PDB file of C-alpha atoms in Angstrom:
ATOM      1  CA  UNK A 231     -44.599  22.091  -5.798  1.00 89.00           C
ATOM      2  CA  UNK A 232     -45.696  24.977  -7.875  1.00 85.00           C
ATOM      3  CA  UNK A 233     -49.060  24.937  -8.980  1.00 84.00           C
ATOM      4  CA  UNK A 234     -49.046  26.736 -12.491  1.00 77.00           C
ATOM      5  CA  UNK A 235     -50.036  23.042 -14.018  1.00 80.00           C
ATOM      6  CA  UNK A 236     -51.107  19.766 -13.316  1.00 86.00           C
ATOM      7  CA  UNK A 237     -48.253  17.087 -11.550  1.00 91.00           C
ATOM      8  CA  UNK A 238     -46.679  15.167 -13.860  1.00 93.00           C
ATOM      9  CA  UNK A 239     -44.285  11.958 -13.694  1.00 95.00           C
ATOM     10  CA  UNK A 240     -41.118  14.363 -12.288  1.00 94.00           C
ATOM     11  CA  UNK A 241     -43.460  15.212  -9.190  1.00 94.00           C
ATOM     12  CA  UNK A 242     -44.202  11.294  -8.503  1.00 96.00           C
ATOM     13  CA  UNK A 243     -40.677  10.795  -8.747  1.00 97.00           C
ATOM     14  CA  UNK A 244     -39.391  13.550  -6.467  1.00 96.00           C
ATOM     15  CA  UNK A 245     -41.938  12.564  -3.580  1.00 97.00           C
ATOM     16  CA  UNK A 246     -41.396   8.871  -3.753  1.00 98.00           C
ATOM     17  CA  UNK A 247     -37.584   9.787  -3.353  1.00 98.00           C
ATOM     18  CA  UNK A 248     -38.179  11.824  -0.206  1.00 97.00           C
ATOM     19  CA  UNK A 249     -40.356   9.786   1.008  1.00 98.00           C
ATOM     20  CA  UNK A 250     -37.608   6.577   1.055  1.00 98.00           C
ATOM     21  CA  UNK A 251     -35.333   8.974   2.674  1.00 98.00           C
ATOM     22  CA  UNK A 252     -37.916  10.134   5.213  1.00 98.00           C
ATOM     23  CA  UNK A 253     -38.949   6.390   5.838  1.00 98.00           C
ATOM     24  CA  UNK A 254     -34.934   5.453   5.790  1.00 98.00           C
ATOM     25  CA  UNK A 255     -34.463   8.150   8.470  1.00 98.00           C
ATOM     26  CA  UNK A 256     -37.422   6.873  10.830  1.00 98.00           C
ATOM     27  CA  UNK A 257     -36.450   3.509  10.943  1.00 98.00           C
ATOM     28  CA  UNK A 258     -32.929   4.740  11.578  1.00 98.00           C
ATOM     29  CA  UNK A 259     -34.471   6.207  15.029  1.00 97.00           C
ATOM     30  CA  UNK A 260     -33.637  10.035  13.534  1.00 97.00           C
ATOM     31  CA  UNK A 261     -36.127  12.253  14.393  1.00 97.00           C
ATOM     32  CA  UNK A 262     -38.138  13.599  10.913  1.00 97.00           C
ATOM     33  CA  UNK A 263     -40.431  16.045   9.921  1.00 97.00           C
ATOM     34  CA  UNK A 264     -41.162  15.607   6.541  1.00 97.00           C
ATOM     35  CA  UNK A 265     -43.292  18.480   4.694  1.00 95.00           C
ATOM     36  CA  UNK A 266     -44.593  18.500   1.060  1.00 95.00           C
ATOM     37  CA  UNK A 267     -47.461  21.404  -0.352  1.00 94.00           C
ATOM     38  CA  UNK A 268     -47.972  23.897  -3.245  1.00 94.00           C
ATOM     39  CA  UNK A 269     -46.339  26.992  -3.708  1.00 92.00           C
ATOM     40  CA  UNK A 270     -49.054  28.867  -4.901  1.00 93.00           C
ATOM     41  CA  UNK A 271     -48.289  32.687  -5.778  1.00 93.00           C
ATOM     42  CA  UNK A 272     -46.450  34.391  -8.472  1.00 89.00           C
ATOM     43  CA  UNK A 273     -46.851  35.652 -12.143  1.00 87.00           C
ATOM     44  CA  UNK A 274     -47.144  32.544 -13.513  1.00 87.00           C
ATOM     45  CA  UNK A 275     -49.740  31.635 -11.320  1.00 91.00           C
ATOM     46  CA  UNK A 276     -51.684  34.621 -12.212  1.00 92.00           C
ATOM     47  CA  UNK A 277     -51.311  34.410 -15.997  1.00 90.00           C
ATOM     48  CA  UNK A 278     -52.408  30.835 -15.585  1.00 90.00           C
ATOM     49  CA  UNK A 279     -55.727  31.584 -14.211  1.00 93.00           C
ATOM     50  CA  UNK A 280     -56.019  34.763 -16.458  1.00 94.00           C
ATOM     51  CA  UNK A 281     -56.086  31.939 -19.340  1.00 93.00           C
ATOM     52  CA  UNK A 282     -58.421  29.946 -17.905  1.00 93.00           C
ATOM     53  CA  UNK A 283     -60.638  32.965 -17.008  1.00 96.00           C
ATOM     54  CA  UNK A 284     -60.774  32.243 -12.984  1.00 96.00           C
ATOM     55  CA  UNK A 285     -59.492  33.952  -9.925  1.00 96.00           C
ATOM     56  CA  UNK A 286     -55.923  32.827  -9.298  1.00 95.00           C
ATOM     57  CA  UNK A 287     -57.154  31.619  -5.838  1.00 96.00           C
ATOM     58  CA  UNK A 288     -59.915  29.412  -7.398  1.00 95.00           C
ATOM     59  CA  UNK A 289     -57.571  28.336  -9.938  1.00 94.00           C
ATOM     60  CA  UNK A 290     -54.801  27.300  -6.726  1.00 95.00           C
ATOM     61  CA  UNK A 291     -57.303  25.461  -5.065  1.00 95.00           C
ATOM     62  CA  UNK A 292     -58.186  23.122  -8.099  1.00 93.00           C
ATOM     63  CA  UNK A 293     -54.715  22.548  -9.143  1.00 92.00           C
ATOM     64  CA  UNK A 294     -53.545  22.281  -5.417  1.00 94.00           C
ATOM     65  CA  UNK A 295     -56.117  18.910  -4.829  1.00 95.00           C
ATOM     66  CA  UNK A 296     -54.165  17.552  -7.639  1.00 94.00           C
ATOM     67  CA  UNK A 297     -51.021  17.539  -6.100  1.00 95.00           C
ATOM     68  CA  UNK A 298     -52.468  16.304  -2.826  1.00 95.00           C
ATOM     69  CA  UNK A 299     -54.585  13.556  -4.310  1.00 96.00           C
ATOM     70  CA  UNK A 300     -50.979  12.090  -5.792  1.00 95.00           C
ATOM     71  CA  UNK A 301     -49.270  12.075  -2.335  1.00 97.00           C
ATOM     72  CA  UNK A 302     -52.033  10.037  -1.403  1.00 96.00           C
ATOM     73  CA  UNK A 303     -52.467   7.962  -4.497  1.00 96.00           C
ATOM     74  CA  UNK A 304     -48.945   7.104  -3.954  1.00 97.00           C
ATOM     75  CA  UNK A 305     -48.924   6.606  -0.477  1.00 97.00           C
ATOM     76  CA  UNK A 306     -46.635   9.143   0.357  1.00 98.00           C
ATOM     77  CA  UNK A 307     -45.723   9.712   4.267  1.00 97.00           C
ATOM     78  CA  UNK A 308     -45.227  13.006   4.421  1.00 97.00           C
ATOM     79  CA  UNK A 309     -46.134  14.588   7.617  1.00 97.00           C
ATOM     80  CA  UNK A 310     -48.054  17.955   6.721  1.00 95.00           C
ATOM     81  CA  UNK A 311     -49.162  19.340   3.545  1.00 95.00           C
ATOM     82  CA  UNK A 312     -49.447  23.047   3.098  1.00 94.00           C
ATOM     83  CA  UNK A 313     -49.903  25.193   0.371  1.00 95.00           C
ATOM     84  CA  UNK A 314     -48.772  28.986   0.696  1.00 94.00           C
ATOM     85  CA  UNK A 315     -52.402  31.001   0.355  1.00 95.00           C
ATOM     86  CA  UNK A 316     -52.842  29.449   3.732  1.00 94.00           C
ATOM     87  CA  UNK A 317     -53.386  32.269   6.531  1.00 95.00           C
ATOM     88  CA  UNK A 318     -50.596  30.532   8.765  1.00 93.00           C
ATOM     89  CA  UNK A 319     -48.025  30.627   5.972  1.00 94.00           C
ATOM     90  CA  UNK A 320     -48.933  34.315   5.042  1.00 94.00           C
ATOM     91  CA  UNK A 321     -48.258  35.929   8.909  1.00 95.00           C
ATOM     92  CA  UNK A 322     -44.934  33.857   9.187  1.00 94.00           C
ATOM     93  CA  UNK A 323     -43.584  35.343   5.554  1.00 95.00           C
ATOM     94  CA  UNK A 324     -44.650  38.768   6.922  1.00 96.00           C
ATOM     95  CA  UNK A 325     -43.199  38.226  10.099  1.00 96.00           C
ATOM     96  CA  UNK A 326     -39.738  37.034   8.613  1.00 95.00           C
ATOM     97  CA  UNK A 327     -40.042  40.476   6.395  1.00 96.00           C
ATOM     98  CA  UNK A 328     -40.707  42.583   9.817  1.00 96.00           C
ATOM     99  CA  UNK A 329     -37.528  41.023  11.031  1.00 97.00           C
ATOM    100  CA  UNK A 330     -35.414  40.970   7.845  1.00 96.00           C
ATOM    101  CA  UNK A 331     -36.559  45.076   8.103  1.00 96.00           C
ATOM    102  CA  UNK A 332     -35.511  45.260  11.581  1.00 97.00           C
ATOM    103  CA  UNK A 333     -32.104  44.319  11.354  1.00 96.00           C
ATOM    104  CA  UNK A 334     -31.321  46.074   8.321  1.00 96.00           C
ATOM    105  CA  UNK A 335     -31.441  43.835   5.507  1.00 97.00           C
ATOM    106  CA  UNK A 336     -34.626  45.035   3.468  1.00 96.00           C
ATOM    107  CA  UNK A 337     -34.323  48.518   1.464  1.00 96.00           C
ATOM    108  CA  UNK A 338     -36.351  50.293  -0.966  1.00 94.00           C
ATOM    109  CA  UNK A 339     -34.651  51.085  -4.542  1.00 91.00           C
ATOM    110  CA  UNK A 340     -35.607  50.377  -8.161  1.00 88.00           C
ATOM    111  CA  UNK A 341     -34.534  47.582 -10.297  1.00 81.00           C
ATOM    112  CA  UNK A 342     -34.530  47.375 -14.364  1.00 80.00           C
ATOM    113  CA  UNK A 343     -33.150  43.974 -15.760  1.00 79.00           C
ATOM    114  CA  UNK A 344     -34.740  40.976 -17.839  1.00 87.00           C
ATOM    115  CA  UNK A 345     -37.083  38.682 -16.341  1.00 84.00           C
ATOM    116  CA  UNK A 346     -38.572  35.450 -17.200  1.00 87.00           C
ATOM    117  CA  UNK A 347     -42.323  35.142 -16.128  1.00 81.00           C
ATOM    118  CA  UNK A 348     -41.547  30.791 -16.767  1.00 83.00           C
ATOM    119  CA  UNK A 349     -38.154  30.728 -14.398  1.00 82.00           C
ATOM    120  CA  UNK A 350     -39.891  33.809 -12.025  1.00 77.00           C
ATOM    121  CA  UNK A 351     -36.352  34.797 -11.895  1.00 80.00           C
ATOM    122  CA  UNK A 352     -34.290  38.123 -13.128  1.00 80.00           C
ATOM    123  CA  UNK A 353     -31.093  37.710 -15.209  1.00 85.00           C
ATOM    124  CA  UNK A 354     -28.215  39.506 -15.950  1.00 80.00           C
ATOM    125  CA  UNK A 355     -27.182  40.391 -19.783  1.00 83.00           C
ATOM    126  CA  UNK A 356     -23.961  38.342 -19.342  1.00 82.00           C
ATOM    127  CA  UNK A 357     -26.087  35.257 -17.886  1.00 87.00           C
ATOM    128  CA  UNK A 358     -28.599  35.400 -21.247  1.00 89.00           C
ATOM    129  CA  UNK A 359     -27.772  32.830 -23.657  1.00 89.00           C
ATOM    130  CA  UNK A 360     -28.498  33.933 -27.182  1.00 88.00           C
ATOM    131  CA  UNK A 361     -31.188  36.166 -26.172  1.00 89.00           C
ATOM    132  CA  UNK A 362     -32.880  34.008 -23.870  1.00 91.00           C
ATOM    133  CA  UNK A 363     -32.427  32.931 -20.153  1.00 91.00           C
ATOM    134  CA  UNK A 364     -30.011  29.805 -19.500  1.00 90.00           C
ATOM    135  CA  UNK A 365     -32.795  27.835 -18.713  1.00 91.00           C
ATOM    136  CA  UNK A 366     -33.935  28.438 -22.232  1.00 91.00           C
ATOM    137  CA  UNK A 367     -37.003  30.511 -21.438  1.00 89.00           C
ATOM    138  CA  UNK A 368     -37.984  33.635 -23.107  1.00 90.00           C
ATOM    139  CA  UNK A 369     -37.318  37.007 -21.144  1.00 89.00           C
ATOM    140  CA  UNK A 370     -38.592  40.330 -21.077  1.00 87.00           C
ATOM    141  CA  UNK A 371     -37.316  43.840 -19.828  1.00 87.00           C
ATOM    142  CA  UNK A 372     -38.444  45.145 -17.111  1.00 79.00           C
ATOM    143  CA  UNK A 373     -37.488  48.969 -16.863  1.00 74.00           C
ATOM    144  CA  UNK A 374     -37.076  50.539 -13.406  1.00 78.00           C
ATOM    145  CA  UNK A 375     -39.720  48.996 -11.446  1.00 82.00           C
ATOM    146  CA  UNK A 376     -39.614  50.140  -7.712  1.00 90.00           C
ATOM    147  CA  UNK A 377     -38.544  46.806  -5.247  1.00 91.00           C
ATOM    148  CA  UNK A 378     -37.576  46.096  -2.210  1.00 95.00           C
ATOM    149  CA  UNK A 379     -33.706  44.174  -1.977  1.00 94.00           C
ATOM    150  CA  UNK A 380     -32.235  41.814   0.356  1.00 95.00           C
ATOM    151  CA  UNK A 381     -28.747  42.788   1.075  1.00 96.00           C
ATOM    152  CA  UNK A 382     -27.046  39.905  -0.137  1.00 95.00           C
ATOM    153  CA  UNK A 383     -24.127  41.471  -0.612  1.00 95.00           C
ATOM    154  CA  UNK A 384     -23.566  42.094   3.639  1.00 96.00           C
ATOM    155  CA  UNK A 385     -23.208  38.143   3.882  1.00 96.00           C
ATOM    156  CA  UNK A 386     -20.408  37.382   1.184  1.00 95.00           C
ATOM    157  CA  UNK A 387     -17.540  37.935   3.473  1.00 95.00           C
ATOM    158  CA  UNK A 388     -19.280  35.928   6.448  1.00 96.00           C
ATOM    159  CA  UNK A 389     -20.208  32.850   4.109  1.00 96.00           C
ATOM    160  CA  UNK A 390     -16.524  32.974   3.286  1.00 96.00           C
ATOM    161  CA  UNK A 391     -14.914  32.336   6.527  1.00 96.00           C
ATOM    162  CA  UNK A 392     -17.656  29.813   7.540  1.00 97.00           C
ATOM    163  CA  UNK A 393     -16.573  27.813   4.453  1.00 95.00           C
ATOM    164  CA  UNK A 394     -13.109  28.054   5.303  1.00 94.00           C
ATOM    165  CA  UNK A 395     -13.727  27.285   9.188  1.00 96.00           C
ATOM    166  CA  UNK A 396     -16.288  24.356   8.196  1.00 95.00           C
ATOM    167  CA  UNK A 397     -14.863  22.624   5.173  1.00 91.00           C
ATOM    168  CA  UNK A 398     -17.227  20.204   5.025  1.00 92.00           C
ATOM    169  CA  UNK A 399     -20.447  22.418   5.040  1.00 94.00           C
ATOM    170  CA  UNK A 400     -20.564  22.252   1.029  1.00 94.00           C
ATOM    171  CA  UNK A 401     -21.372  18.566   0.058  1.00 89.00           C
ATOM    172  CA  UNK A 402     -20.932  17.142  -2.329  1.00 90.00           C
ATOM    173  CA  UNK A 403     -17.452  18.474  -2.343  1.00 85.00           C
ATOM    174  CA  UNK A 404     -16.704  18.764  -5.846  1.00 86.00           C
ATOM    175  CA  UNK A 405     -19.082  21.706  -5.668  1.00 91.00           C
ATOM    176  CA  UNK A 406     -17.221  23.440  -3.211  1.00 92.00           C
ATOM    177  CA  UNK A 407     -15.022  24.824  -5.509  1.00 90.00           C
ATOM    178  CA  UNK A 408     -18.087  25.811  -7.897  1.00 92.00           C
ATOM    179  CA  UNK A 409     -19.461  27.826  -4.787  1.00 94.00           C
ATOM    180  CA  UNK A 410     -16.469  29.361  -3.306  1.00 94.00           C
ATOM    181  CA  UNK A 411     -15.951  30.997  -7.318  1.00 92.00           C
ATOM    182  CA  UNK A 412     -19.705  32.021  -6.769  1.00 91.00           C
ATOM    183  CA  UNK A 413     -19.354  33.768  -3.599  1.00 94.00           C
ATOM    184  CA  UNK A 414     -16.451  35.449  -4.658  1.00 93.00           C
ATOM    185  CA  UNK A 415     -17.263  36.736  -7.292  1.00 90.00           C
ATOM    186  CA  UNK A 416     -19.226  39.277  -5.822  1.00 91.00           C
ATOM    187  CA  UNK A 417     -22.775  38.567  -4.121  1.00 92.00           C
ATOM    188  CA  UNK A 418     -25.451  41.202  -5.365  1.00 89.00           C
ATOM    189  CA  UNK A 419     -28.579  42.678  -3.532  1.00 92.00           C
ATOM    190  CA  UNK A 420     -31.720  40.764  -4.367  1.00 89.00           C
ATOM    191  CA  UNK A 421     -34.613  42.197  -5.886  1.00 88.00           C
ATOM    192  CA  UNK A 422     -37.605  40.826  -3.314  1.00 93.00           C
ATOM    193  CA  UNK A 423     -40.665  42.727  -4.035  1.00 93.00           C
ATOM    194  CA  UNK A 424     -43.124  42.944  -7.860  1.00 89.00           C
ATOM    195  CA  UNK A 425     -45.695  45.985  -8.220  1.00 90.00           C
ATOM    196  CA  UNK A 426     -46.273  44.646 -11.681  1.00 85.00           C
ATOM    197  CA  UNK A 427     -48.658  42.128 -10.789  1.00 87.00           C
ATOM    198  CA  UNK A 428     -50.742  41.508  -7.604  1.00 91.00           C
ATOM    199  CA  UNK A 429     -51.154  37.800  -7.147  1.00 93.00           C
ATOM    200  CA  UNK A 430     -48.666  37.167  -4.319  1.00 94.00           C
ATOM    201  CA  UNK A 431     -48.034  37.898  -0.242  1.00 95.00           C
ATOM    202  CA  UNK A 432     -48.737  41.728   0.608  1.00 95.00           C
ATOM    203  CA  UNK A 433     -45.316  43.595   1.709  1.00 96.00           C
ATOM    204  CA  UNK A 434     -46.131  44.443   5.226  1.00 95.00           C
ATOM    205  CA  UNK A 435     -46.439  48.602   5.663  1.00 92.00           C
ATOM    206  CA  UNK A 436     -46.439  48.222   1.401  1.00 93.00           C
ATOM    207  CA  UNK A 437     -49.450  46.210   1.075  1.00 89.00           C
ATOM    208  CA  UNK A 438     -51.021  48.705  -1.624  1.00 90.00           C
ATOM    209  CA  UNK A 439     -48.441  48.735  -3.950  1.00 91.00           C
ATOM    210  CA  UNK A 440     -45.706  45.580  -3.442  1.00 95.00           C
ATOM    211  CA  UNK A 441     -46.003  41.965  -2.884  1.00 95.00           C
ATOM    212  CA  UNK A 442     -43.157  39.571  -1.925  1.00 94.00           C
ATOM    213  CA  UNK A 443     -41.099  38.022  -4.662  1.00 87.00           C
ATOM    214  CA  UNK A 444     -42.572  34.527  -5.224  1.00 81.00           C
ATOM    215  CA  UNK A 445     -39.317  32.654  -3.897  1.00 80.00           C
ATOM    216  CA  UNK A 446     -39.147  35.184  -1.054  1.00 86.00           C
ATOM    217  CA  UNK A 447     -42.392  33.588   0.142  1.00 89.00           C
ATOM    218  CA  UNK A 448     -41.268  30.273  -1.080  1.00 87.00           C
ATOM    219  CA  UNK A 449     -37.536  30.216   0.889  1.00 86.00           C
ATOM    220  CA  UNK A 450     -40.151  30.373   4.227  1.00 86.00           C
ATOM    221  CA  UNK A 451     -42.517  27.557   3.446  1.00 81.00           C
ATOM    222  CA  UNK A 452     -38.854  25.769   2.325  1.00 79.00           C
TER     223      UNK A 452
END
Protein backbone atom coordinates (compact mmCIF):
# COMPACT_ATOMS: atom_id res chain seq x y z
CA UNK A 1 0.00 0.00 0.00
CA UNK A 2 1.31 3.46 -0.41
CA UNK A 3 1.91 5.28 2.56
CA UNK A 4 1.18 9.05 1.66
CA UNK A 5 -2.01 8.71 4.25
CA UNK A 6 -3.57 6.79 6.74
CA UNK A 7 -5.57 3.19 5.50
CA UNK A 8 -8.88 3.67 4.99
CA UNK A 9 -12.02 1.24 4.38
CA UNK A 10 -10.66 0.42 0.48
CA UNK A 11 -7.37 -1.02 2.18
CA UNK A 12 -9.53 -3.35 4.69
CA UNK A 13 -11.36 -4.39 1.81
CA UNK A 14 -8.54 -5.22 -0.59
CA UNK A 15 -6.62 -7.37 2.15
CA UNK A 16 -9.60 -9.24 3.41
CA UNK A 17 -10.15 -10.17 -0.38
CA UNK A 18 -6.63 -11.55 -0.78
CA UNK A 19 -6.59 -12.96 2.12
CA UNK A 20 -9.92 -15.39 1.20
CA UNK A 21 -8.11 -16.14 -1.91
CA UNK A 22 -4.83 -16.90 -0.15
CA UNK A 23 -6.79 -19.01 2.53
CA UNK A 24 -9.01 -20.57 -0.57
CA UNK A 25 -5.69 -21.53 -2.22
CA UNK A 26 -4.13 -23.27 1.02
CA UNK A 27 -6.87 -25.33 1.74
CA UNK A 28 -6.94 -26.22 -1.93
CA UNK A 29 -3.30 -27.86 -1.22
CA UNK A 30 -1.71 -24.94 -3.77
CA UNK A 31 1.33 -23.83 -2.61
CA UNK A 32 1.06 -19.74 -1.51
CA UNK A 33 3.12 -17.06 -0.64
CA UNK A 34 1.13 -14.31 0.17
CA UNK A 35 2.95 -10.76 0.67
CA UNK A 36 1.36 -7.41 1.77
CA UNK A 37 3.73 -3.99 2.92
CA UNK A 38 4.05 -0.23 2.16
CA UNK A 39 5.41 1.25 -0.74
CA UNK A 40 7.11 3.94 0.76
CA UNK A 41 9.08 6.37 -1.72
CA UNK A 42 8.06 8.91 -4.18
CA UNK A 43 7.01 12.66 -4.46
CA UNK A 44 4.08 12.29 -2.76
CA UNK A 45 5.66 10.77 -0.01
CA UNK A 46 8.05 13.55 0.29
CA UNK A 47 5.57 16.43 0.01
CA UNK A 48 3.63 14.59 2.67
CA UNK A 49 6.22 14.78 5.26
CA UNK A 50 7.33 18.30 4.00
CA UNK A 51 3.65 19.25 5.35
CA UNK A 52 3.91 17.72 8.36
CA UNK A 53 7.46 19.14 8.91
CA UNK A 54 9.31 15.52 9.42
CA UNK A 55 11.83 13.53 7.53
CA UNK A 56 10.03 11.45 4.91
CA UNK A 57 11.61 8.36 6.61
CA UNK A 58 10.16 9.29 10.06
CA UNK A 59 7.03 10.17 8.47
CA UNK A 60 7.08 6.25 6.55
CA UNK A 61 7.66 4.66 9.64
CA UNK A 62 4.54 6.21 11.48
CA UNK A 63 2.22 5.80 8.67
CA UNK A 64 3.73 2.29 7.81
CA UNK A 65 2.60 0.83 11.67
CA UNK A 66 -0.74 1.89 10.55
CA UNK A 67 -1.05 -0.25 7.80
CA UNK A 68 0.49 -3.14 9.70
CA UNK A 69 -1.56 -2.73 12.84
CA UNK A 70 -4.83 -3.27 10.33
CA UNK A 71 -3.49 -6.58 8.87
CA UNK A 72 -3.39 -7.59 12.28
CA UNK A 73 -6.52 -5.99 13.60
CA UNK A 74 -8.15 -7.85 10.90
CA UNK A 75 -6.51 -10.95 11.16
CA UNK A 76 -5.06 -10.99 7.96
CA UNK A 77 -2.73 -14.15 6.93
CA UNK A 78 -0.45 -12.75 4.95
CA UNK A 79 2.89 -14.31 5.05
CA UNK A 80 5.53 -11.34 5.15
CA UNK A 81 5.12 -7.74 5.44
CA UNK A 82 7.66 -5.42 3.94
CA UNK A 83 7.81 -1.99 3.30
CA UNK A 84 10.32 -0.65 0.53
CA UNK A 85 12.95 1.66 2.78
CA UNK A 86 13.94 -1.76 3.94
CA UNK A 87 17.80 -2.47 3.13
CA UNK A 88 16.78 -5.95 1.51
CA UNK A 89 14.27 -4.34 -0.84
CA UNK A 90 16.74 -1.47 -1.78
CA UNK A 91 19.89 -4.00 -3.08
CA UNK A 92 17.30 -6.20 -5.04
CA UNK A 93 15.77 -2.86 -6.98
CA UNK A 94 19.44 -1.95 -7.63
CA UNK A 95 20.33 -5.23 -8.61
CA UNK A 96 17.31 -5.59 -11.13
CA UNK A 97 18.63 -1.95 -12.50
CA UNK A 98 22.39 -3.50 -12.86
CA UNK A 99 20.76 -6.17 -14.92
CA UNK A 100 18.08 -4.18 -16.80
CA UNK A 101 21.64 -2.00 -17.72
CA UNK A 102 23.38 -5.04 -18.69
CA UNK A 103 21.29 -6.29 -21.25
CA UNK A 104 20.51 -3.14 -22.81
CA UNK A 105 17.31 -1.94 -21.69
CA UNK A 106 18.21 1.22 -19.46
CA UNK A 107 19.46 4.53 -21.39
CA UNK A 108 20.11 7.98 -20.47
CA UNK A 109 17.97 10.82 -22.38
CA UNK A 110 15.73 13.69 -21.25
CA UNK A 111 12.07 13.72 -20.91
CA UNK A 112 9.57 16.94 -20.87
CA UNK A 113 5.78 15.97 -20.51
CA UNK A 114 3.01 16.60 -17.72
CA UNK A 115 3.10 14.88 -14.56
CA UNK A 116 0.82 14.36 -11.74
CA UNK A 117 2.63 14.38 -8.27
CA UNK A 118 -1.18 12.49 -6.92
CA UNK A 119 -1.14 9.58 -9.85
CA UNK A 120 3.12 9.68 -9.74
CA UNK A 121 2.57 9.08 -13.32
CA UNK A 122 3.49 11.19 -16.72
CA UNK A 123 0.79 11.78 -19.38
CA UNK A 124 0.57 12.49 -22.77
CA UNK A 125 -1.39 15.78 -24.14
CA UNK A 126 -3.83 13.48 -26.02
CA UNK A 127 -4.42 11.33 -22.68
CA UNK A 128 -5.31 14.85 -20.57
CA UNK A 129 -8.88 15.29 -20.12
CA UNK A 130 -9.84 18.93 -20.04
CA UNK A 131 -6.62 19.98 -18.70
CA UNK A 132 -6.22 17.49 -16.17
CA UNK A 133 -5.02 13.78 -16.02
CA UNK A 134 -7.82 10.99 -16.67
CA UNK A 135 -7.75 10.14 -13.28
CA UNK A 136 -8.91 13.63 -12.60
CA UNK A 137 -5.79 14.89 -10.86
CA UNK A 138 -4.12 18.11 -11.48
CA UNK A 139 -0.80 18.02 -13.62
CA UNK A 140 2.13 20.00 -14.06
CA UNK A 141 4.91 20.39 -16.82
CA UNK A 142 7.85 19.15 -16.40
CA UNK A 143 10.40 20.61 -19.04
CA UNK A 144 13.38 18.47 -20.10
CA UNK A 145 14.39 16.83 -17.01
CA UNK A 146 17.33 14.32 -17.60
CA UNK A 147 15.94 10.33 -16.95
CA UNK A 148 16.81 7.22 -17.43
CA UNK A 149 14.09 4.98 -19.94
CA UNK A 150 13.17 1.47 -20.10
CA UNK A 151 12.98 0.39 -23.63
CA UNK A 152 9.55 -0.55 -23.79
CA UNK A 153 9.31 -0.19 -27.11
CA UNK A 154 12.00 -3.50 -27.84
CA UNK A 155 9.15 -5.79 -26.30
CA UNK A 156 5.98 -4.76 -28.45
CA UNK A 157 6.62 -7.15 -31.21
CA UNK A 158 7.54 -10.11 -28.70
CA UNK A 159 4.31 -9.49 -26.46
CA UNK A 160 2.54 -9.79 -29.78
CA UNK A 161 3.34 -13.21 -30.86
CA UNK A 162 3.13 -14.54 -27.24
CA UNK A 163 -0.51 -13.33 -27.30
CA UNK A 164 -1.15 -14.88 -30.46
CA UNK A 165 0.77 -18.26 -29.50
CA UNK A 166 -0.96 -18.21 -25.88
CA UNK A 167 -4.50 -17.02 -26.36
CA UNK A 168 -5.44 -17.46 -23.14
CA UNK A 169 -2.62 -15.45 -21.34
CA UNK A 170 -5.01 -12.23 -21.21
CA UNK A 171 -7.93 -13.07 -18.77
CA UNK A 172 -10.51 -11.96 -18.52
CA UNK A 173 -10.86 -12.25 -22.22
CA UNK A 174 -12.96 -9.45 -23.06
CA UNK A 175 -9.83 -7.45 -22.34
CA UNK A 176 -7.86 -9.10 -24.77
CA UNK A 177 -9.01 -7.14 -27.39
CA UNK A 178 -8.52 -3.84 -25.18
CA UNK A 179 -4.74 -4.97 -24.87
CA UNK A 180 -3.91 -6.25 -28.21
CA UNK A 181 -5.23 -2.29 -29.49
CA UNK A 182 -2.76 -1.17 -26.65
CA UNK A 183 0.21 -2.97 -27.74
CA UNK A 184 -0.28 -2.07 -31.11
CA UNK A 185 -0.56 0.95 -31.03
CA UNK A 186 2.86 1.59 -30.47
CA UNK A 187 4.67 0.83 -26.98
CA UNK A 188 6.87 3.93 -25.87
CA UNK A 189 10.18 4.05 -23.78
CA UNK A 190 9.49 4.65 -20.12
CA UNK A 191 10.75 7.42 -18.26
CA UNK A 192 12.37 5.47 -14.94
CA UNK A 193 14.48 7.88 -13.14
CA UNK A 194 13.36 11.80 -11.12
CA UNK A 195 16.32 14.35 -10.28
CA UNK A 196 13.57 16.66 -9.19
CA UNK A 197 13.16 15.33 -5.89
CA UNK A 198 15.34 13.00 -3.72
CA UNK A 199 13.07 10.87 -1.61
CA UNK A 200 13.31 7.54 -3.47
CA UNK A 201 15.95 4.40 -4.32
CA UNK A 202 19.48 5.84 -5.49
CA UNK A 203 20.18 4.93 -9.37
CA UNK A 204 23.13 2.71 -9.01
CA UNK A 205 26.51 4.54 -10.68
CA UNK A 206 23.78 7.83 -10.56
CA UNK A 207 23.27 7.92 -6.96
CA UNK A 208 24.11 11.82 -6.78
CA UNK A 209 21.81 13.02 -9.10
CA UNK A 210 18.79 10.24 -10.02
CA UNK A 211 16.61 8.05 -8.06
CA UNK A 212 14.35 5.26 -9.43
CA UNK A 213 10.87 6.13 -10.56
CA UNK A 214 8.57 5.24 -7.62
CA UNK A 215 6.76 2.30 -9.60
CA UNK A 216 10.16 1.21 -10.90
CA UNK A 217 10.92 0.33 -7.27
CA UNK A 218 7.39 -0.66 -6.72
CA UNK A 219 7.08 -3.34 -9.97
CA UNK A 220 10.11 -5.25 -7.69
CA UNK A 221 8.51 -5.37 -4.29
CA UNK A 222 5.19 -6.39 -6.70
Amino acid sequence: YYVNDKPHIGHAYTSTACDVIARFMRLSGREVFFLSGTDEHGQKVEQSAEKKGIPPQQFVDEVSINFRELLDLLEISNDKFIRTTQDDHKKSVQHLWKVLVEKGFIYKGTYSGWYSVRDECFYTESELVDGKAPTGAEVEWVAKEESYFFKLSAFEDKLLEHYEANPDFIAPKSRRNEVLAFVKGGLKDLSISRTSFSWGVPVPGDEDEHIMYVWMDALTNY
